[in-house]
CSV table of C-alpha atoms in Angstrom, one decimal:
chain,number,residue,atom,x,y,z
A,1496,UNK,CA,17.6,-32.6,-11.6
A,1497,UNK,CA,14.3,-31.4,-10.3
A,1498,UNK,CA,16.0,-29.6,-7.4
A,1499,UNK,CA,18.0,-27.5,-10.0
A,1500,UNK,CA,14.8,-26.6,-11.8
A,1501,UNK,CA,13.2,-25.5,-8.5
A,1502,UNK,CA,16.2,-23.3,-7.7
A,1503,UNK,CA,16.0,-21.7,-11.2
A,1504,UNK,CA,12.3,-21.1,-10.5
A,1505,UNK,CA,13.2,-19.3,-7.2
A,1506,UNK,CA,15.7,-17.0,-9.0
A,1507,UNK,CA,13.3,-16.2,-11.8
A,1508,UNK,CA,10.6,-15.4,-9.3
A,1509,UNK,CA,12.8,-12.9,-7.5
A,1510,UNK,CA,11.7,-10.2,-10.0
A,1511,UNK,CA,8.0,-10.4,-9.2
A,1512,UNK,CA,5.9,-10.4,-6.1
A,1513,UNK,CA,4.3,-13.8,-7.1
A,1514,UNK,CA,6.4,-15.7,-4.6
A,1515,UNK,CA,8.7,-14.9,-1.7
A,1516,UNK,CA,12.2,-13.6,-2.4
A,1517,UNK,CA,14.9,-16.2,-2.5
A,1518,UNK,CA,16.6,-14.8,0.6
A,1519,UNK,CA,13.4,-15.5,2.6
A,1520,UNK,CA,13.3,-19.1,1.2
A,1521,UNK,CA,16.9,-19.7,2.1
A,1522,UNK,CA,16.3,-18.2,5.6
A,1523,UNK,CA,13.4,-20.6,6.2
A,1524,UNK,CA,15.4,-23.5,4.9
A,1525,UNK,CA,18.3,-22.7,7.2
A,1526,UNK,CA,16.0,-22.4,10.2
A,1527,UNK,CA,14.5,-25.8,9.4
A,1528,UNK,CA,18.0,-27.3,9.2
A,1529,UNK,CA,18.8,-25.8,12.7
A,1530,UNK,CA,15.6,-27.2,14.1
A,1531,UNK,CA,16.4,-30.6,12.7
A,1532,UNK,CA,19.9,-30.5,14.3
A,1533,UNK,CA,18.3,-29.7,17.6
A,1534,UNK,CA,15.8,-32.5,17.2
A,1535,UNK,CA,18.4,-35.1,16.4
A,1536,UNK,CA,20.7,-33.9,19.2
A,1537,UNK,CA,17.8,-34.2,21.7
A,1538,UNK,CA,17.0,-37.7,20.3
A,1539,UNK,CA,20.6,-38.8,20.9
A,1540,UNK,CA,20.6,-37.5,24.5
A,1541,UNK,CA,17.3,-39.3,25.3
A,1542,UNK,CA,18.6,-42.6,23.8
A,1543,UNK,CA,18.6,-45.5,26.4
A,1544,UNK,CA,20.1,-48.9,26.5
A,1545,UNK,CA,16.7,-50.5,25.9
A,1546,UNK,CA,16.3,-48.5,22.7
A,1547,UNK,CA,19.8,-49.4,21.6
A,1548,UNK,CA,19.0,-53.1,22.1
A,1549,UNK,CA,15.7,-52.7,20.2
A,1550,UNK,CA,17.5,-51.0,17.3
A,1551,UNK,CA,20.4,-53.5,17.3
A,1552,UNK,CA,18.6,-55.6,14.7
A,1553,UNK,CA,18.9,-52.7,12.3
A,1554,UNK,CA,18.2,-49.0,12.2
A,1555,UNK,CA,18.3,-45.9,10.0
A,1556,UNK,CA,20.1,-42.9,11.6
A,1557,UNK,CA,18.3,-39.6,11.7
A,1558,UNK,CA,19.4,-37.2,9.1
A,1559,UNK,CA,18.8,-33.8,7.3
A,1560,UNK,CA,18.6,-34.3,3.5
A,1561,UNK,CA,18.9,-30.6,2.7
A,1562,UNK,CA,15.1,-30.2,2.6
A,1563,UNK,CA,13.5,-32.5,5.2
A,1564,UNK,CA,14.3,-33.8,8.7
A,1565,UNK,CA,14.1,-37.6,9.1
A,1566,UNK,CA,14.2,-39.0,12.6
A,1567,UNK,CA,15.8,-42.3,13.5
A,1568,UNK,CA,13.8,-45.4,12.6
A,1569,UNK,CA,13.9,-49.2,12.7
A,1570,UNK,CA,14.2,-51.3,9.6
A,1571,UNK,CA,10.9,-52.0,7.9
A,1572,UNK,CA,9.3,-48.8,9.1
A,1573,UNK,CA,7.8,-46.1,6.8
A,1574,UNK,CA,8.3,-42.6,8.0
A,1575,UNK,CA,6.4,-39.6,6.7
A,1576,UNK,CA,7.4,-35.9,6.9
A,1577,UNK,CA,5.5,-32.7,6.1
A,1578,UNK,CA,6.4,-30.8,3.0
A,1579,UNK,CA,9.3,-28.4,3.6
A,1580,UNK,CA,8.1,-25.0,4.7
A,1581,UNK,CA,9.8,-23.2,1.8
A,1582,UNK,CA,7.7,-25.4,-0.6
A,1583,UNK,CA,4.6,-24.4,1.2
A,1584,UNK,CA,5.6,-20.7,0.8
A,1585,UNK,CA,6.0,-21.3,-2.9
A,1586,UNK,CA,2.9,-23.2,-3.6
A,1587,UNK,CA,0.6,-22.8,-0.6
A,1588,UNK,CA,0.0,-26.6,-0.6
A,1589,UNK,CA,0.5,-28.9,2.3
A,1590,UNK,CA,1.5,-32.5,1.7
A,1591,UNK,CA,3.6,-35.4,2.9
A,1592,UNK,CA,6.8,-37.1,1.7
A,1593,UNK,CA,7.7,-40.7,2.7
A,1594,UNK,CA,10.9,-42.8,3.1
A,1595,UNK,CA,11.3,-46.5,3.9
A,1596,UNK,CA,13.9,-47.6,6.4
A,1597,UNK,CA,15.5,-50.7,4.8
A,1598,UNK,CA,18.5,-52.9,5.8
A,1599,UNK,CA,20.5,-50.9,3.3
A,1600,UNK,CA,19.5,-47.6,4.8
A,1601,UNK,CA,16.9,-45.0,3.8
A,1602,UNK,CA,15.1,-45.3,0.5
A,1603,UNK,CA,14.6,-42.4,-1.9
A,1604,UNK,CA,11.8,-40.1,-0.9
A,1605,UNK,CA,8.4,-40.7,-2.6
A,1606,UNK,CA,6.5,-39.2,-4.1
A,1607,UNK,CA,9.0,-36.8,-5.4
A,1608,UNK,CA,9.0,-33.8,-3.1
A,1609,UNK,CA,8.3,-31.2,-5.8
A,1610,UNK,CA,5.2,-33.1,-7.0
A,1611,UNK,CA,4.0,-34.1,-3.4
A,1612,UNK,CA,4.3,-30.4,-2.4
A,1613,UNK,CA,2.4,-29.0,-5.4
A,1614,UNK,CA,5.2,-27.8,-7.7
A,1615,UNK,CA,5.5,-29.8,-10.9
A,1616,UNK,CA,8.6,-28.8,-12.9
A,1617,UNK,CA,7.0,-30.0,-16.1
A,1618,UNK,CA,3.8,-28.0,-15.5
A,1619,UNK,CA,3.4,-24.8,-17.6
A,1620,UNK,CA,1.0,-23.3,-15.0
A,1621,UNK,CA,3.9,-21.7,-13.1
A,1622,UNK,CA,5.2,-20.0,-16.2
A,1623,UNK,CA,1.7,-18.7,-16.9
A,1624,UNK,CA,1.5,-17.4,-13.3
A,1625,UNK,CA,4.9,-15.8,-13.6
A,1626,UNK,CA,3.8,-14.0,-16.8
A,1627,UNK,CA,0.6,-12.8,-15.1
A,1628,UNK,CA,2.6,-11.4,-12.2
A,1629,UNK,CA,5.1,-9.7,-14.5
A,1630,UNK,CA,2.2,-8.0,-16.2
A,1631,UNK,CA,0.8,-7.1,-12.8
A,1632,UNK,CA,4.1,-5.6,-11.8
A,1633,UNK,CA,4.2,-3.4,-15.0
A,1634,UNK,CA,0.6,-2.3,-14.3
A,1635,UNK,CA,1.2,-1.2,-10.7
A,1636,UNK,CA,4.5,0.5,-11.7
A,1637,UNK,CA,2.6,2.6,-14.2
A,1638,UNK,CA,-0.2,3.2,-11.7
A,1639,UNK,CA,2.1,4.4,-8.9
A,1640,UNK,CA,4.1,6.6,-11.3
A,1641,UNK,CA,0.9,8.2,-12.6
A,1642,UNK,CA,-0.4,8.7,-9.0
A,1643,UNK,CA,3.0,10.1,-7.9
A,1644,UNK,CA,3.1,12.7,-10.6
A,1645,UNK,CA,-0.5,13.9,-10.3
A,1646,UNK,CA,-0.3,14.0,-6.5
A,1647,UNK,CA,2.8,16.1,-6.5
A,1648,UNK,CA,1.1,18.5,-8.9
A,1649,UNK,CA,-2.0,18.6,-6.8
A,1650,UNK,CA,0.1,19.2,-3.6
A,1651,UNK,CA,1.9,22.0,-5.3
A,1652,UNK,CA,-1.4,23.6,-6.5
A,1653,UNK,CA,-3.0,23.5,-3.0
A,1654,UNK,CA,0.2,24.8,-1.4
A,1655,UNK,CA,0.9,27.6,-3.8
A,1656,UNK,CA,-2.4,29.6,-3.6
A,1657,UNK,CA,-3.0,31.5,-0.4
A,1658,UNK,CA,-6.7,31.6,-0.8
A,1659,UNK,CA,-6.8,27.7,-0.8
A,1660,UNK,CA,-5.1,27.5,2.6
A,1661,UNK,CA,-7.7,26.2,5.0
A,1662,UNK,CA,-8.3,23.3,7.3
A,1663,UNK,CA,-10.1,21.3,4.6
A,1664,UNK,CA,-7.3,21.6,2.1
A,1665,UNK,CA,-4.6,21.0,4.7
A,1666,UNK,CA,-6.2,17.7,5.4
A,1667,UNK,CA,-6.3,17.0,1.7
A,1668,UNK,CA,-2.6,17.8,1.5
A,1669,UNK,CA,-1.8,15.4,4.3
A,1670,UNK,CA,-3.8,12.7,2.4
A,1671,UNK,CA,-1.9,13.5,-0.8
A,1672,UNK,CA,1.4,13.2,1.2
A,1673,UNK,CA,0.3,9.8,2.5
A,1674,UNK,CA,-0.4,8.5,-1.0
A,1675,UNK,CA,3.0,9.9,-2.2
A,1676,UNK,CA,4.8,8.1,0.6
A,1677,UNK,CA,2.8,4.9,-0.2
A,1678,UNK,CA,4.0,5.0,-3.8
A,1679,UNK,CA,7.6,5.8,-2.9
A,1680,UNK,CA,7.7,3.1,-0.2
A,1681,UNK,CA,6.5,0.5,-2.8
A,1682,UNK,CA,9.3,1.5,-5.2
A,1683,UNK,CA,11.9,1.4,-2.4
A,1684,UNK,CA,10.6,-2.0,-1.2
A,1685,UNK,CA,10.8,-3.5,-4.7
A,1686,UNK,CA,14.3,-2.1,-5.1
A,1687,UNK,CA,15.5,-3.6,-1.9
A,1688,UNK,CA,13.8,-7.0,-2.2
A,1689,UNK,CA,14.1,-7.7,-5.9
A,1690,UNK,CA,17.1,-5.8,-7.0
A,1691,UNK,CA,19.6,-8.7,-7.3
A,1692,UNK,CA,19.6,-12.4,-8.2
A,1693,UNK,CA,22.9,-12.9,-6.3
A,1694,UNK,CA,22.1,-14.9,-3.1
A,1695,UNK,CA,25.5,-14.0,-1.5
A,1696,UNK,CA,24.0,-10.7,-0.2
A,1697,UNK,CA,21.2,-12.4,1.7
A,1698,UNK,CA,22.8,-12.1,5.2
A,1699,UNK,CA,24.3,-8.7,4.7
A,1700,UNK,CA,21.5,-6.2,4.5
A,1701,UNK,CA,19.0,-7.8,6.9
A,1702,UNK,CA,18.6,-4.7,9.2
A,1703,UNK,CA,18.1,-2.3,6.2
A,1704,UNK,CA,15.7,-4.7,4.6
A,1705,UNK,CA,13.6,-5.0,7.8
A,1706,UNK,CA,13.6,-1.2,8.2
A,1707,UNK,CA,12.4,-0.9,4.6
A,1708,UNK,CA,9.4,-3.2,5.4
A,1709,UNK,CA,8.7,-1.3,8.6
A,1710,UNK,CA,8.6,2.0,6.6
A,1711,UNK,CA,6.4,0.3,4.0
A,1712,UNK,CA,3.9,-0.9,6.6
A,1713,UNK,CA,3.9,2.5,8.2
A,1714,UNK,CA,3.0,4.2,4.9
A,1715,UNK,CA,0.2,1.7,4.2
A,1716,UNK,CA,-1.3,2.3,7.7
A,1717,UNK,CA,-0.9,6.1,7.6
A,1718,UNK,CA,-2.7,6.1,4.2
A,1719,UNK,CA,-5.7,4.4,5.6
A,1720,UNK,CA,-5.5,6.6,8.7
A,1721,UNK,CA,-5.8,9.8,6.7
A,1722,UNK,CA,-8.7,8.3,4.7
A,1723,UNK,CA,-10.3,7.9,8.2
A,1724,UNK,CA,-9.5,11.5,9.0
A,1725,UNK,CA,-11.2,12.7,5.8
A,1726,UNK,CA,-14.4,10.9,6.9
A,1727,UNK,CA,-14.1,12.2,10.5
A,1728,UNK,CA,-13.6,15.8,9.3
A,1729,UNK,CA,-16.6,15.7,7.0
A,1730,UNK,CA,-18.7,14.1,9.8
A,1731,UNK,CA,-17.6,16.8,12.2
A,1732,UNK,CA,-18.5,19.6,9.8
A,1733,UNK,CA,-22.1,18.3,9.4
A,1734,UNK,CA,-22.7,17.4,13.1
A,1735,UNK,CA,-21.0,20.2,15.0
A,1736,UNK,CA,-22.0,23.7,14.1
A,1737,UNK,CA,-19.1,25.6,15.7
A,1738,UNK,CA,-15.7,24.1,16.5
A,1739,UNK,CA,-12.1,25.2,16.6
A,1740,UNK,CA,-10.8,23.9,13.2
A,1741,UNK,CA,-7.2,24.6,14.3
A,1742,UNK,CA,-7.5,22.5,17.4
A,1743,UNK,CA,-9.2,19.7,15.5
A,1744,UNK,CA,-6.5,19.9,12.8
A,1745,UNK,CA,-3.7,19.1,15.3
A,1746,UNK,CA,-5.8,16.2,16.6
A,1747,UNK,CA,-6.3,14.9,13.1
A,1748,UNK,CA,-2.5,15.2,12.5
A,1749,UNK,CA,-1.8,13.2,15.6
A,1750,UNK,CA,-4.3,10.5,14.5
A,1751,UNK,CA,-3.1,10.4,10.9
A,1752,UNK,CA,0.6,10.2,11.5
A,1753,UNK,CA,0.9,9.2,15.2
A,1754,UNK,CA,-1.5,6.2,15.5
A,1755,UNK,CA,0.2,4.2,12.7
A,1756,UNK,CA,3.5,4.7,14.5
A,1757,UNK,CA,2.2,2.9,17.6
A,1758,UNK,CA,0.9,-0.2,15.7
A,1759,UNK,CA,3.9,-0.5,13.4
A,1760,UNK,CA,6.2,-0.3,16.4
A,1761,UNK,CA,4.2,-3.1,18.1
A,1762,UNK,CA,4.3,-5.2,14.9
A,1763,UNK,CA,8.1,-4.7,14.5
A,1764,UNK,CA,8.6,-5.8,18.1
A,1765,UNK,CA,6.4,-8.9,17.6
A,1766,UNK,CA,8.3,-9.8,14.4
A,1767,UNK,CA,11.6,-9.4,16.1
A,1768,UNK,CA,10.6,-11.6,19.1
A,1769,UNK,CA,8.4,-14.2,17.6
A,1770,UNK,CA,8.7,-14.3,13.8
A,1771,UNK,CA,12.2,-13.0,12.9
A,1772,UNK,CA,12.3,-14.7,9.5
A,1773,UNK,CA,13.9,-13.2,6.4
A,1774,UNK,CA,13.0,-9.6,5.5
A,1775,UNK,CA,9.6,-9.6,7.3
A,1776,UNK,CA,7.8,-9.4,4.0
A,1777,UNK,CA,6.2,-12.9,4.4
A,1778,UNK,CA,3.5,-13.2,7.1
A,1779,UNK,CA,3.4,-16.8,8.3
A,1780,UNK,CA,2.1,-15.9,11.8
A,1781,UNK,CA,-1.5,-14.7,11.5
A,1782,UNK,CA,-1.6,-13.3,15.0
A,1783,UNK,CA,1.4,-11.0,14.3
A,1784,UNK,CA,0.0,-9.9,11.0
A,1785,UNK,CA,-3.3,-8.8,12.6
A,1786,UNK,CA,-1.4,-6.1,14.5
A,1787,UNK,CA,-1.2,-4.4,11.2
A,1788,UNK,CA,-4.4,-5.7,9.5
A,1789,UNK,CA,-6.7,-5.2,12.5
A,1790,UNK,CA,-6.4,-1.4,12.9
A,1791,UNK,CA,-6.8,-1.0,9.1
A,1792,UNK,CA,-10.0,-3.1,9.0
A,1793,UNK,CA,-11.3,-1.2,12.1
A,1794,UNK,CA,-10.6,2.2,10.4
A,1795,UNK,CA,-12.5,1.0,7.3
A,1796,UNK,CA,-15.5,-0.1,9.4
A,1797,UNK,CA,-15.5,3.2,11.2
A,1798,UNK,CA,-15.5,5.0,7.9
A,1799,UNK,CA,-18.5,2.9,6.7
A,1800,UNK,CA,-20.4,3.9,9.9
A,1801,UNK,CA,-19.6,7.5,9.2
A,1802,UNK,CA,-20.5,7.0,5.6
A,1803,UNK,CA,-24.0,5.8,6.6
A,1804,UNK,CA,-24.5,8.6,9.1
A,1805,UNK,CA,-23.3,11.3,6.7
A,1806,UNK,CA,-25.8,10.1,4.1
A,1807,UNK,CA,-28.6,10.3,6.7
A,1808,UNK,CA,-27.6,13.9,7.7
A,1809,UNK,CA,-27.4,15.0,4.0
A,1810,UNK,CA,-30.8,13.6,3.2
A,1811,UNK,CA,-32.3,15.3,6.2
A,1812,UNK,CA,-30.7,18.7,5.5
A,1813,UNK,CA,-31.5,18.6,1.8
A,1814,UNK,CA,-35.2,18.7,2.6
A,1815,UNK,CA,-34.8,21.7,5.0
A,1816,UNK,CA,-34.2,25.4,4.2
A,1817,UNK,CA,-30.7,25.0,5.4
A,1818,UNK,CA,-30.0,23.0,2.3
A,1819,UNK,CA,-30.0,26.1,0.2
A,1820,UNK,CA,-27.2,27.9,2.1
A,1821,UNK,CA,-23.8,28.3,0.4
A,1822,UNK,CA,-21.9,26.6,3.3
A,1823,UNK,CA,-24.1,23.5,3.0
A,1824,UNK,CA,-23.5,23.4,-0.7
A,1825,UNK,CA,-19.8,23.4,0.0
A,1826,UNK,CA,-20.2,20.6,2.4
A,1827,UNK,CA,-22.3,18.7,-0.1
A,1828,UNK,CA,-19.5,19.0,-2.8
A,1829,UNK,CA,-17.0,17.7,-0.2
A,1830,UNK,CA,-19.3,14.9,0.7
A,1831,UNK,CA,-19.5,13.7,-2.9
A,1832,UNK,CA,-15.8,13.2,-3.1
A,1833,UNK,CA,-15.4,11.7,0.4
A,1834,UNK,CA,-18.4,9.3,0.1
A,1835,UNK,CA,-16.9,8.0,-3.2
A,1836,UNK,CA,-13.5,7.3,-1.6
A,1837,UNK,CA,-14.8,5.4,1.4
A,1838,UNK,CA,-16.4,2.5,-0.4
A,1839,UNK,CA,-13.9,2.7,-3.3
A,1840,UNK,CA,-10.8,2.3,-1.1
A,1841,UNK,CA,-12.2,0.1,1.6
A,1842,UNK,CA,-14.4,-2.7,0.3
A,1843,UNK,CA,-11.7,-4.9,-1.3
A,1844,UNK,CA,-9.5,-4.8,1.9
A,1845,UNK,CA,-12.3,-5.9,4.1
A,1846,UNK,CA,-13.3,-8.7,1.7
A,1847,UNK,CA,-9.8,-10.1,1.4
A,1848,UNK,CA,-8.8,-9.6,5.0
A,1849,UNK,CA,-10.7,-12.7,6.1
A,1850,UNK,CA,-9.6,-14.9,3.1
A,1851,UNK,CA,-6.9,-17.4,3.8
A,1852,UNK,CA,-3.6,-16.5,2.0
A,1853,UNK,CA,-3.5,-19.5,-0.2
A,1854,UNK,CA,-1.1,-19.2,-3.1
A,1855,UNK,CA,-2.5,-22.3,-4.8
A,1856,UNK,CA,-6.0,-20.8,-5.2
A,1857,UNK,CA,-7.1,-18.1,-7.5
A,1858,UNK,CA,-7.9,-15.8,-4.6
A,1859,UNK,CA,-4.3,-14.6,-4.4
A,1860,UNK,CA,-4.3,-13.4,-8.0
A,1861,UNK,CA,-7.5,-11.6,-7.5
A,1862,UNK,CA,-6.4,-10.0,-4.3
A,1863,UNK,CA,-3.1,-8.8,-5.7
A,1864,UNK,CA,-4.9,-7.4,-8.8
A,1865,UNK,CA,-7.1,-5.2,-6.5
A,1866,UNK,CA,-4.3,-4.2,-4.1
A,1867,UNK,CA,-1.6,-3.6,-6.7
A,1868,UNK,CA,-3.0,-2.9,-10.1
A,1869,UNK,CA,-6.1,-1.0,-9.1
A,1870,UNK,CA,-4.8,0.2,-5.8
A,1871,UNK,CA,-1.8,1.9,-7.4
A,1872,UNK,CA,-4.2,4.3,-9.2
A,1873,UNK,CA,-5.9,5.4,-6.0
A,1874,UNK,CA,-3.6,8.4,-5.6
A,1875,UNK,CA,-4.5,9.5,-9.1
A,1876,UNK,CA,-8.2,9.3,-8.2
A,1877,UNK,CA,-7.7,11.3,-5.0
A,1878,UNK,CA,-5.8,14.0,-6.8
A,1879,UNK,CA,-8.5,14.4,-9.5
A,1880,UNK,CA,-11.4,14.5,-7.0
A,1881,UNK,CA,-9.9,16.8,-4.4
A,1882,UNK,CA,-7.9,19.1,-6.6
A,1883,UNK,CA,-8.4,19.0,-10.4
A,1884,UNK,CA,-12.2,18.7,-10.2
A,1885,UNK,CA,-12.5,21.0,-7.2
A,1886,UNK,CA,-14.5,24.1,-8.3
A,1887,UNK,CA,-12.7,26.3,-5.7
A,1888,UNK,CA,-9.3,25.3,-7.1
A,1889,UNK,CA,-10.4,25.8,-10.7
A,1890,UNK,CA,-11.6,29.3,-9.9
A,1891,UNK,CA,-8.4,30.2,-8.2
A,1892,UNK,CA,-6.3,28.8,-11.1
A,1893,UNK,CA,-8.4,30.7,-13.6
A,1894,UNK,CA,-8.0,33.9,-11.6
A,1895,UNK,CA,-4.3,33.5,-11.5
A,1896,UNK,CA,-4.2,32.7,-15.2
A,1897,UNK,CA,-6.2,35.9,-16.0
A,1898,UNK,CA,-3.8,38.0,-13.9
A,1899,UNK,CA,-0.8,36.5,-15.7
A,1900,UNK,CA,-2.4,37.0,-19.1
A,1901,UNK,CA,-3.2,40.6,-18.2
A,1902,UNK,CA,0.3,41.3,-17.0
A,1903,UNK,CA,1.7,39.8,-20.2
A,1904,UNK,CA,-0.7,42.0,-22.2
A,1905,UNK,CA,0.5,45.1,-20.3
A,1906,UNK,CA,4.2,44.2,-21.0
A,1907,UNK,CA,3.4,43.9,-24.7
A,1908,UNK,CA,1.8,47.4,-24.6
A,1909,UNK,CA,4.9,48.6,-22.8
A,1910,UNK,CA,7.2,47.7,-25.7
A,1911,UNK,CA,4.8,49.1,-28.3
A,1912,UNK,CA,4.0,52.4,-26.5
A,1913,UNK,CA,7.5,53.2,-25.5
A,1914,UNK,CA,8.0,55.1,-28.8
A,1915,UNK,CA,4.8,57.1,-28.1
A,1916,UNK,CA,5.9,58.3,-24.7
A,1917,UNK,CA,3.9,55.7,-22.8
A,1918,UNK,CA,0.6,57.6,-22.8
A,1919,UNK,CA,-1.4,54.7,-24.1
A,1920,UNK,CA,0.1,52.3,-21.5
A,1921,UNK,CA,-0.5,54.8,-18.7
A,1922,UNK,CA,-4.2,55.0,-19.6
A,1923,UNK,CA,-4.4,51.2,-19.8
A,1924,UNK,CA,-2.8,50.7,-16.3
A,1925,UNK,CA,-5.1,53.3,-14.8
A,1926,UNK,CA,-8.1,51.4,-16.2
A,1927,UNK,CA,-6.8,48.2,-14.7
A,1928,UNK,CA,-6.4,49.7,-11.2
A,1929,UNK,CA,-9.6,51.7,-11.3
A,1930,UNK,CA,-13.1,50.5,-10.3
A,1931,UNK,CA,-15.5,49.1,-13.0
A,1932,UNK,CA,-17.4,52.4,-13.0
A,1933,UNK,CA,-14.3,54.4,-13.5
A,1934,UNK,CA,-13.1,52.0,-16.3
A,1935,UNK,CA,-16.4,52.6,-18.1
A,1936,UNK,CA,-16.2,56.3,-17.7
A,1937,UNK,CA,-12.6,56.4,-18.9
A,1938,UNK,CA,-13.5,54.3,-21.9
A,1939,UNK,CA,-16.3,56.8,-22.9
A,1940,UNK,CA,-13.9,59.7,-22.5
A,1941,UNK,CA,-11.4,58.0,-24.8
A,1942,UNK,CA,-14.2,57.3,-27.3
A,1943,UNK,CA,-15.3,61.0,-27.3
A,1944,UNK,CA,-11.7,62.2,-27.8
A,1945,UNK,CA,-11.2,59.8,-30.7
């Protein structure tokens, strides 16, 4: 009965990121069964006549009980086995299950596998965790939707106005794009991994599922890579007086989009060769996972080094006459935004990168809260800092708004002055096109006539 409850728990957990998808669990279970078959076959090949004579008094044949592999044993022996790997994936707990070899065959396993391996079907803790993760899923869905909308608006604003097209804003636009891809990849991943409760599809979409995870990891890495580019660009502005921004822009593009391609390709190759389990969304091999995690942690550390050096340069220049120049004030405004992003988006990743991924501890809940709930709003924060609160953007939008309002005003005058021969409209248009001095002179002339 308890096995049915565990399977029901698997299926209900498919909807959230609290536990691995059922396809991964079944894949691991199948692999353990294949390993057990190989072990029992090797055991049969290595059997000798002396062993057969020793076991003639009574023996229990090796078997696979649909969860655990039990090797052959003599009567009276107690055999222990590690908790099945799929249970460890569910609970993060390691334990042992025991069977006695009796004259009548194997005894029932004890303690019961679900209890020995950390999952108690009568415990309400799992329901509470499931409720927490469902709430977390709702939060990060709202966060990514909010970020996606604001980032697309910010990207359209920076791309629409010609006066805003410069290297600095081009880099901001690439950063916006990386956050947009990160949000989209998260939605695609959820749709692929958690779209169905039917286990019959598990072996059908393996290639597409793995490609989805490769794309997801690439978007994560490129996002951190462009955060590094923001720090490098600001540091370059403050350290190098004259440099070719166009040449540096292409180098930054190669770093932002090209470097993640190399590491993600290496990770995908390692997964295919050494850890080809499920949909590649569960990281059981730490060494393979550090192919992705290592460069991200390194980029965050480099950003912190740049962070400290930028602060030092700013403090030195603020006390010099150069601190009063308009260019330096522009760099200072850019520094405020960038220096806020570096610690905001990097601290939690470094902290949790060195924590063990133990699902049975509270660390997992805290880590997922920072990475999903709060991390999903990062794109919104970036759009606000680099676009909506940008004084240069605000001035350009206000200028375009005034132009639009003035053209609307002129069109209204066109309709009202058509009956008067258009003389009033002609004078208004001449005032708009003339210089301020001419406008003032024309106004005085009209006043004297009136």
